[in-house]
XYZ file of C-alpha atoms in Angstrom:
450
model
C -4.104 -6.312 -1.375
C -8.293 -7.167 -0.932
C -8.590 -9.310 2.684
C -12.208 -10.640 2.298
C -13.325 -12.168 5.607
C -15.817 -14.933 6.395
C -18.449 -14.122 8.763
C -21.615 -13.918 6.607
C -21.575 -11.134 3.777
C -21.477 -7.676 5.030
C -20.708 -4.132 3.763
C -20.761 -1.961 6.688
C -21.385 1.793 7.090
C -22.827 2.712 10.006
C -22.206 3.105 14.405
C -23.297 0.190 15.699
C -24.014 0.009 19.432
C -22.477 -1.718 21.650
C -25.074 -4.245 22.231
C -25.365 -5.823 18.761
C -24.655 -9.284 17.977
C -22.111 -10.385 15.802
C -23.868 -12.300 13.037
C -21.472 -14.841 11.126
C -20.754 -13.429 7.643
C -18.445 -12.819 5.208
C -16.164 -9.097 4.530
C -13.695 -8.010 2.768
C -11.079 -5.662 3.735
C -9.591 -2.907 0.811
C -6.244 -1.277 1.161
C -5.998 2.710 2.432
C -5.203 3.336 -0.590
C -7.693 1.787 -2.815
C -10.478 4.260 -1.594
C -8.413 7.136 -1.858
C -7.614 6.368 -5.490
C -11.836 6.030 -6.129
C -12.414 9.374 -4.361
C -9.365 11.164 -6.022
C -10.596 9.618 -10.126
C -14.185 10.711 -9.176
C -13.391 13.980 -7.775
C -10.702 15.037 -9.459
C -9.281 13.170 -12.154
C -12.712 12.841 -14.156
C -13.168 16.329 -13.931
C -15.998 17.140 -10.830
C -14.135 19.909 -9.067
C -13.090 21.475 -12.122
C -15.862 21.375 -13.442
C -18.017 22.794 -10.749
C -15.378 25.488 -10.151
C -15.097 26.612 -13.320
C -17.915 29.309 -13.127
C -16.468 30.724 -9.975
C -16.347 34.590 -9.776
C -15.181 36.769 -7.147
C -16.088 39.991 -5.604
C -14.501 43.289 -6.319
C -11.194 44.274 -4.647
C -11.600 47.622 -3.282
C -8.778 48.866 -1.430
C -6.660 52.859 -0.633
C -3.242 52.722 -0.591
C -2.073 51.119 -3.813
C 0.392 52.256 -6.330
C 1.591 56.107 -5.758
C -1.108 55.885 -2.539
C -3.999 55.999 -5.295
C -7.352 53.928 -4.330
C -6.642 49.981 -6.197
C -10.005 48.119 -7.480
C -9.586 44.654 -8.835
C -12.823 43.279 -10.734
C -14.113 40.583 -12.567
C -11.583 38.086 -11.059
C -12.707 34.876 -11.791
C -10.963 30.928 -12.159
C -8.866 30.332 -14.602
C -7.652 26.809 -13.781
C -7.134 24.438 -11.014
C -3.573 23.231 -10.684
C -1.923 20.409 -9.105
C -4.527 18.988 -7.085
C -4.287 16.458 -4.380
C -6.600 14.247 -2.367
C -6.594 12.341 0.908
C -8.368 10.715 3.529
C -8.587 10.117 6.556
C -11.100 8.781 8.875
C -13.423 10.489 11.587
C -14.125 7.565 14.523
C -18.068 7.572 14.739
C -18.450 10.729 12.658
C -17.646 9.745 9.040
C -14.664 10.978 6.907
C -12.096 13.486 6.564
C -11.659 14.944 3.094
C -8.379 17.110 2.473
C -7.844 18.824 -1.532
C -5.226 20.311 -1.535
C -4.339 23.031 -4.534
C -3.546 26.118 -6.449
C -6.088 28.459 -7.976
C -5.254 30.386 -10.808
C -7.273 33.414 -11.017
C -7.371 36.607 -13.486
C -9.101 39.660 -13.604
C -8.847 43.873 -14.142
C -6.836 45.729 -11.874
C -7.047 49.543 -11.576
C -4.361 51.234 -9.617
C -5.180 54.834 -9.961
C -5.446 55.633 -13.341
C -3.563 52.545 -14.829
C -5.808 49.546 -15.326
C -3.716 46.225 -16.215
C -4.393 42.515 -16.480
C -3.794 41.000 -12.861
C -3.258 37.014 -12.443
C -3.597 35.522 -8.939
C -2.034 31.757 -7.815
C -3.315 30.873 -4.297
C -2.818 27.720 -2.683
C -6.239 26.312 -1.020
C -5.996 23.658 1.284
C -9.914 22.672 1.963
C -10.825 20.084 4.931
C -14.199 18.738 4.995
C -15.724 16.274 7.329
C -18.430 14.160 5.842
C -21.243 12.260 7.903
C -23.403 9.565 6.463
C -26.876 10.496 7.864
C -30.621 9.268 6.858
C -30.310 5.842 6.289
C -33.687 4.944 3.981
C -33.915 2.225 1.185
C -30.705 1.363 0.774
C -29.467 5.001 0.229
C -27.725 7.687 2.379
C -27.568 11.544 2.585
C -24.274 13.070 3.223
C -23.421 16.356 5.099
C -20.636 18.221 5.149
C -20.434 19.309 9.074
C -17.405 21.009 8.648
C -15.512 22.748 5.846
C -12.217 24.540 6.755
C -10.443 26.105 3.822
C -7.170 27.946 4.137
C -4.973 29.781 1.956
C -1.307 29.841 1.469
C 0.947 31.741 -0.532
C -0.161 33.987 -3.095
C 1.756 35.310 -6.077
C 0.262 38.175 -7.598
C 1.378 39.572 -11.349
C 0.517 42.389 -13.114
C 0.643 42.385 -16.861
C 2.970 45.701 -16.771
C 4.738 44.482 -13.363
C 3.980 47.150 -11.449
C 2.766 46.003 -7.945
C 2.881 47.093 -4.300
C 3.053 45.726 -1.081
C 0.245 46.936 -0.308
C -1.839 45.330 -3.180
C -0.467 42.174 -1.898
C -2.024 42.871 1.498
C -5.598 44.109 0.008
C -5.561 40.902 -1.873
C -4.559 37.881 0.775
C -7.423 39.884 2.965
C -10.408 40.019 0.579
C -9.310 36.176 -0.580
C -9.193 35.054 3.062
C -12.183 36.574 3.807
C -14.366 35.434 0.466
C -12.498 31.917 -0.714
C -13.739 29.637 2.274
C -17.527 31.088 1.593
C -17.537 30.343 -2.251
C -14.958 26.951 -2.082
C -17.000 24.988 0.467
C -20.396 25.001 -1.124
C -18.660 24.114 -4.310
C -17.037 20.912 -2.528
C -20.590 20.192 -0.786
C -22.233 19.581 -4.226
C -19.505 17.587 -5.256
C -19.059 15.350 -2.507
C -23.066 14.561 -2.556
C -22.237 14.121 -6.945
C -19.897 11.554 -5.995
C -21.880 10.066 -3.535
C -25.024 9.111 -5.350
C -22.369 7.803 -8.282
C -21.042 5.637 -5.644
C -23.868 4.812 -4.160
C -24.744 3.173 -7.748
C -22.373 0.731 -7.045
C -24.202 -0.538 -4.317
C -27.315 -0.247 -5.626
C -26.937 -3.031 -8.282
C -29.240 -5.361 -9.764
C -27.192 -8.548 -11.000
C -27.943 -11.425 -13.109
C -27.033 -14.975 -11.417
C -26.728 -16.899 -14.707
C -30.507 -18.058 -15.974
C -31.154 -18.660 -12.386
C -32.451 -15.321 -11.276
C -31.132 -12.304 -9.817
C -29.383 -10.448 -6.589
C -30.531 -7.052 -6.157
C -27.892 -5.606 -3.959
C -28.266 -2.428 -1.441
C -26.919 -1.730 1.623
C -28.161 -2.891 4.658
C -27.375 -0.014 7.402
C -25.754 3.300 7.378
C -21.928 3.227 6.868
C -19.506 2.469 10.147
C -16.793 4.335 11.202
C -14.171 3.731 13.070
C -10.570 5.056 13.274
C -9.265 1.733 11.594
C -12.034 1.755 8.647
C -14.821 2.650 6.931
C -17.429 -0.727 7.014
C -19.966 -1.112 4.539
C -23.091 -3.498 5.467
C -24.333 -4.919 2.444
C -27.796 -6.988 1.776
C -29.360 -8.205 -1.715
C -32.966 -9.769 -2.310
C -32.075 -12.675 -3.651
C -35.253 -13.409 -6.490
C -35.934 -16.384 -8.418
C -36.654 -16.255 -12.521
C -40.409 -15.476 -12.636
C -40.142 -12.561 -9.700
C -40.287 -15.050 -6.125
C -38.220 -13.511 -3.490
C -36.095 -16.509 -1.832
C -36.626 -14.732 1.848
C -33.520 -14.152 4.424
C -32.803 -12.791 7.693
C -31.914 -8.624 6.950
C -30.790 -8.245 10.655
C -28.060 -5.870 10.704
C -24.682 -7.231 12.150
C -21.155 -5.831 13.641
C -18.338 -6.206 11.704
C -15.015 -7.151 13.173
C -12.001 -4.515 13.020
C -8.958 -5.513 10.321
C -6.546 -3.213 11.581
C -4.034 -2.815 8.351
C -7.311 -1.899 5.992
C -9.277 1.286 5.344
C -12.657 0.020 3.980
C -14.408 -3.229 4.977
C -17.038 -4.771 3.207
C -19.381 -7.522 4.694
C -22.769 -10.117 3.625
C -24.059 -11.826 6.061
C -24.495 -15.287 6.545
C -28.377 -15.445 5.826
C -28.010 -13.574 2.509
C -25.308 -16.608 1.110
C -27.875 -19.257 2.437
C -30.692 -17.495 0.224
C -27.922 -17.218 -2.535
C -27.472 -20.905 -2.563
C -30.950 -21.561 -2.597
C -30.975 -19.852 -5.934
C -27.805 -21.579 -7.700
C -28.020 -25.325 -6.158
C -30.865 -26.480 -7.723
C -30.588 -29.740 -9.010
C -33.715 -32.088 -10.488
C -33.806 -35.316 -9.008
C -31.279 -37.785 -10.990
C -32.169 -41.688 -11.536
C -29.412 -44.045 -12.053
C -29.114 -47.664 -12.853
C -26.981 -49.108 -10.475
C -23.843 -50.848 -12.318
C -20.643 -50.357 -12.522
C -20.653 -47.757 -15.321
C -22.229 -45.441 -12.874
C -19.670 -45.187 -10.314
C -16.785 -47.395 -8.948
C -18.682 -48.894 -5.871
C -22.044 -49.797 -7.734
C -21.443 -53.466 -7.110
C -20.700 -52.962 -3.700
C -23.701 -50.900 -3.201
C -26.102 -53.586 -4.969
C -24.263 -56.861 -3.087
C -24.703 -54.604 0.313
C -28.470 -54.109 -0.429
C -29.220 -57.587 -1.487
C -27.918 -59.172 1.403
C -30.410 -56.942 3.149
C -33.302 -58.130 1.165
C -35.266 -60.671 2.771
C -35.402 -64.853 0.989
C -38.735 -64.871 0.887
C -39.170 -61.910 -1.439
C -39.955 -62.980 -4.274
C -40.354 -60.112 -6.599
C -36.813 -58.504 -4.854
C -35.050 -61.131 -6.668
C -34.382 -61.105 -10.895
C -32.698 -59.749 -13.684
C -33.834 -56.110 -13.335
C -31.103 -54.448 -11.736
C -31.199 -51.740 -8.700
C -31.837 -48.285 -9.653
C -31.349 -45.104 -7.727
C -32.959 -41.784 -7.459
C -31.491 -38.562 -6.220
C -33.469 -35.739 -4.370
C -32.411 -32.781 -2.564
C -34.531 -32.207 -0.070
C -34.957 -29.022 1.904
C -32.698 -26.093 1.545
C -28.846 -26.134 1.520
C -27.408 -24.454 4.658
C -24.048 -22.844 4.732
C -22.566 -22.362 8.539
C -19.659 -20.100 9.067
C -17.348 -20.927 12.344
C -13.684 -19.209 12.755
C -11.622 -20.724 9.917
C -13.973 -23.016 8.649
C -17.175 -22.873 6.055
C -19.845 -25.546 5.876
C -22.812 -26.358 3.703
C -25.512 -28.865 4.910
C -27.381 -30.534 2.218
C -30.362 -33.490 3.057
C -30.666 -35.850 0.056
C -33.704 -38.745 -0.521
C -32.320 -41.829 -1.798
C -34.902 -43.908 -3.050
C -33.376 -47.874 -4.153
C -35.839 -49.753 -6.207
C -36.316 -51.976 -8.677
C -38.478 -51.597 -12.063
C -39.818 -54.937 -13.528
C -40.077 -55.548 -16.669
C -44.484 -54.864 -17.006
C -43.733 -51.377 -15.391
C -44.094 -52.011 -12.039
C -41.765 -50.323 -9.220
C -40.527 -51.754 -6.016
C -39.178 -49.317 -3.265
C -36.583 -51.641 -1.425
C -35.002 -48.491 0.467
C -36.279 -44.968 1.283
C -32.987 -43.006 2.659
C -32.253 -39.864 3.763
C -28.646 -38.545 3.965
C -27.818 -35.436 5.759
C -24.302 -34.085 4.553
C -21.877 -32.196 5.751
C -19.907 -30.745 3.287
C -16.714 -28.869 3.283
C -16.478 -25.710 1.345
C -13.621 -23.871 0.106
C -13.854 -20.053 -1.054
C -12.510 -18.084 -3.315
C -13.101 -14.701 -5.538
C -12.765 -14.826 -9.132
C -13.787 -12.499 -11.940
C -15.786 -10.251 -9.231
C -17.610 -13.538 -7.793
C -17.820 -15.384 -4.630
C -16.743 -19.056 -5.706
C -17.467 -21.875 -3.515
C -16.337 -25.473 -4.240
C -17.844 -28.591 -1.779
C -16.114 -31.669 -1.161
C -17.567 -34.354 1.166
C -16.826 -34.245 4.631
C -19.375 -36.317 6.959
C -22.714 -38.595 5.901
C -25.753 -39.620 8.230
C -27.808 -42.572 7.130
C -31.142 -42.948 8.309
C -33.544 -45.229 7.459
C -36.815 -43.118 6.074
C -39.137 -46.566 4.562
C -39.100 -50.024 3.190
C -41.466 -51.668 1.444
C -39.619 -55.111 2.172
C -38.889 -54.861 5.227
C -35.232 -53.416 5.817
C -34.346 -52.527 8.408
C -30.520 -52.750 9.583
C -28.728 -50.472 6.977
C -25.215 -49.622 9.199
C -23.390 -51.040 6.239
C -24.776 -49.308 3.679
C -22.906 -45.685 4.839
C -19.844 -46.236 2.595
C -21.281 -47.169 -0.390
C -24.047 -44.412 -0.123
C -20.908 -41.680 0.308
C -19.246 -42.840 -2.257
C -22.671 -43.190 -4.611
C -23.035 -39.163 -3.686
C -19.384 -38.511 -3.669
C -19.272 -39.676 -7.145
C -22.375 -38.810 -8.746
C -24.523 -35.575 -7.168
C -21.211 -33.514 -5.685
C -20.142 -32.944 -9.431
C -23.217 -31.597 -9.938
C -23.400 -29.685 -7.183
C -20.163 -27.947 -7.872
C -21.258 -27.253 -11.370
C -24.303 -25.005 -9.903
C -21.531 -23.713 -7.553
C -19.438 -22.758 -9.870
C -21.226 -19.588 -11.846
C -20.373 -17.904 -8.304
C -22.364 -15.164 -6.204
C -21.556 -11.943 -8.345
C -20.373 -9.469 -5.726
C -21.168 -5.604 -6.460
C -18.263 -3.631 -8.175
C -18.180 -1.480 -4.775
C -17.081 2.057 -5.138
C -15.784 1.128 -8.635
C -13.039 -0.913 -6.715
C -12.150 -4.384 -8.073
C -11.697 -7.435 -5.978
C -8.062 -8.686 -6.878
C -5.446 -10.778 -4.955
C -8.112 -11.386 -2.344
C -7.120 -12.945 1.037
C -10.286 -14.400 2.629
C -10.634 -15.388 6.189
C -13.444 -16.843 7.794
């Protein structure tokens, strides 16, 4: 289960002191589980560790003592295979993560025991416990250090191609293993875990079409947060325009809050969605003749408006009828409270009237300042918003007849919008924000909160 949480957009990783403000935003919360199934495929089940291990070669063996008390050298004991092996995860509260792989080694090499030499196979269990920091923070991009590597061993089982074997073998062995393993294992899992880190990292780092409008170059925004509930992930995106403008946002970074039942939390911020609408709501103006065809309350709207009009104008009166142009003016601002989203759009409405040699006169200059509800959602890896009207403002902007009282003209001017720019509107909407496929996980069954 994916909890994505409205605040602004942000994909945290990084300690954030205690004196940061809480921007509003929107994150999204992924199960324990999820991130330890996207470290285990890219570590183990593609193929890394093995891979990287494979070349492995241990030092001789020397030992006294062996078989019949005759000196025992083991040499050219090198990996064979990695068996069984297991990942997990846990969290490290301002320091990063704990990485645990457990699993058996199997390794092979020439044994000499006095003057018998025989084939000798060694399975150890290795347990290896790394702690991984996120450190220099620069672009968009992190390093990560390992800053501490513990690897222990567990049982051995030692055979000998003729079966021959002595305690004491046993003993020579678990000591030079103990003492070389940790030194060769742990620089093995530090390439690795950097590997997998700039392959994640490419998740983050994603350039991303937004239909024929443009594109959102996404990156993240601070170094990754850590606490011992989960991992947040700050992410930002320059939002750019077809033709290479850069719609400009606030990059501040912001806190995230905790969700206490996920492991990795992923956040934009509320400036980066109001640049992202910028890009996808942007509607020409729209001219309508003002009859019933249009929408249901055209009639309405004209009777309203020509009881306005004053007698003596004689060139407001005819056969032309009313016409109507829409114009979004300014840019649409989305606000993000607890449990509630809203976008605030500012539309011109210009009435007039076009006579019949080509002339135009403006009876009304509005302006209309909307507040509109919005309802998210994820779908197919994109943030989804759909607008319904909630509240209108009339204000009176110009007439060239003289009009000035236009209290009753509120209705029909919702409804006119309601009816005829909102579809729009929600057509621009509905292409969505792509999101980043983060860490390779994909946003299902999401439960957003804002």
């Amino acid at each position: 289960m994916t909890t994505l949480k409205l605040f602004g957009i942000i994909f945290f990783c990084g300690l954030l002191s205690p004196s940061q403000e809480v921007l509003s935003g929107l994150s999204c919360a992924v199960s324990p589980g999820a991130m330890q199934n996207v470290l285990s495929d890219a570590i183990l089940q593609n193929g890394l560790l093995q891979q990287h291990l494979q070349g492995l070669v241990l030092p001789n063996i020397m030992g006294e003592g062996g078989l019949l008390n005759s000196p025992t050298s083991i040499t050219g004991l090198h990996l064979v295979k990695v068996r069984l092996p297991k990942l997990s995860v846990v969290l490290l509260p301002g320091i990063g993560v704990q990485l645990t792989i457990a699993t058996k080694l199997e390794l092979s090499g020439n044994c000499l025991v006095g003057l018998l030499s025989e084939l000798i196979d060694i399975l150890v269990d290795v347990n290896i416990t790394a702690n991984i920091k996120c450190t220099n923070f620069e672009s968009g991009t992190v390093q990560v250090v390992i800053e501490d590597c513990l690897c222990i061993l567990g049982a051995i089982k030692i055979k000998l191609l003729a079966g021959l074997l002595s305690l004491s073998v046993n003993e020579i062995v678990l000591n030079q293993l103990t003492a070389t393993l940790p030194g060769l294992l742990c620089p093995v899992v530090d390439i690795v875990v950097n590997l997998v880190n700039i392959q994640l990292l490419g998740t983050l780092n994603a350039v991303i079409p937004v239909g024929t409008a443009g594109t959102i170059h996404y990156r993240l925004a601070s170094l990754p947060f850590t606490s011992g509930l989960f991992l947040g992930l700050d992410l930002d995106g320059a939002v750019k325009q077809v033709g290479g403008s850069i719609i400009p946002h606030d990059s501040s970074s912001s806190a995230l809050p905790p969700l206490l039942d996920k492991l990795l939390v992923l956040g934009l911020r509320q400036s980066f969605l109001n640049a992202a609408l910028c890009l996808l709501i942007q509607i020409p103006p729209q001219t309508y003749t003002c009859t019933p065809e249009v929408f249901s309350g055209a009639s309405h709207l004209q009777e309203a408006i020509t009881t306005l009009v004053p007698a003596g104008c004689s060139t407001c009166h005819g056969t032309s009828p009313l016409s109507i142009k829409l114009t979004l003016s300014g840019n649409p601002l989305i606000l993000l409270e607890e449990n509630k989203a809203t976008v605030e759009l500012s539309v011109m409405i210009q009435v007039f009237i076009k006579h019949l040699d080509g002339s135009i006169l403006n009876l009304l200059l509005l302006k209309a300042d909307l507040g509109l509800n919005a309802r998210v959602s994820i779908a197919g890896g994109r943030l989804v918003l759909g607008l319904s009207l909630g509240s209108t403002s009339l204000s009176l902007e110009s007439s060239d007849v003289g009009i000035s009282n236009i209290s009753n003209l509120k209705p029909h001017c919702s409804s006119l919008l309601a009816e005829t720019l909102l579809p729009l509107i929600n057509g621009a909407l509905g292409i969505g924000i792509p999101l980043p496929n983060v860490l390779g996980i994909p946003l299902i069954k999401v439960d957003i909160q804002i």
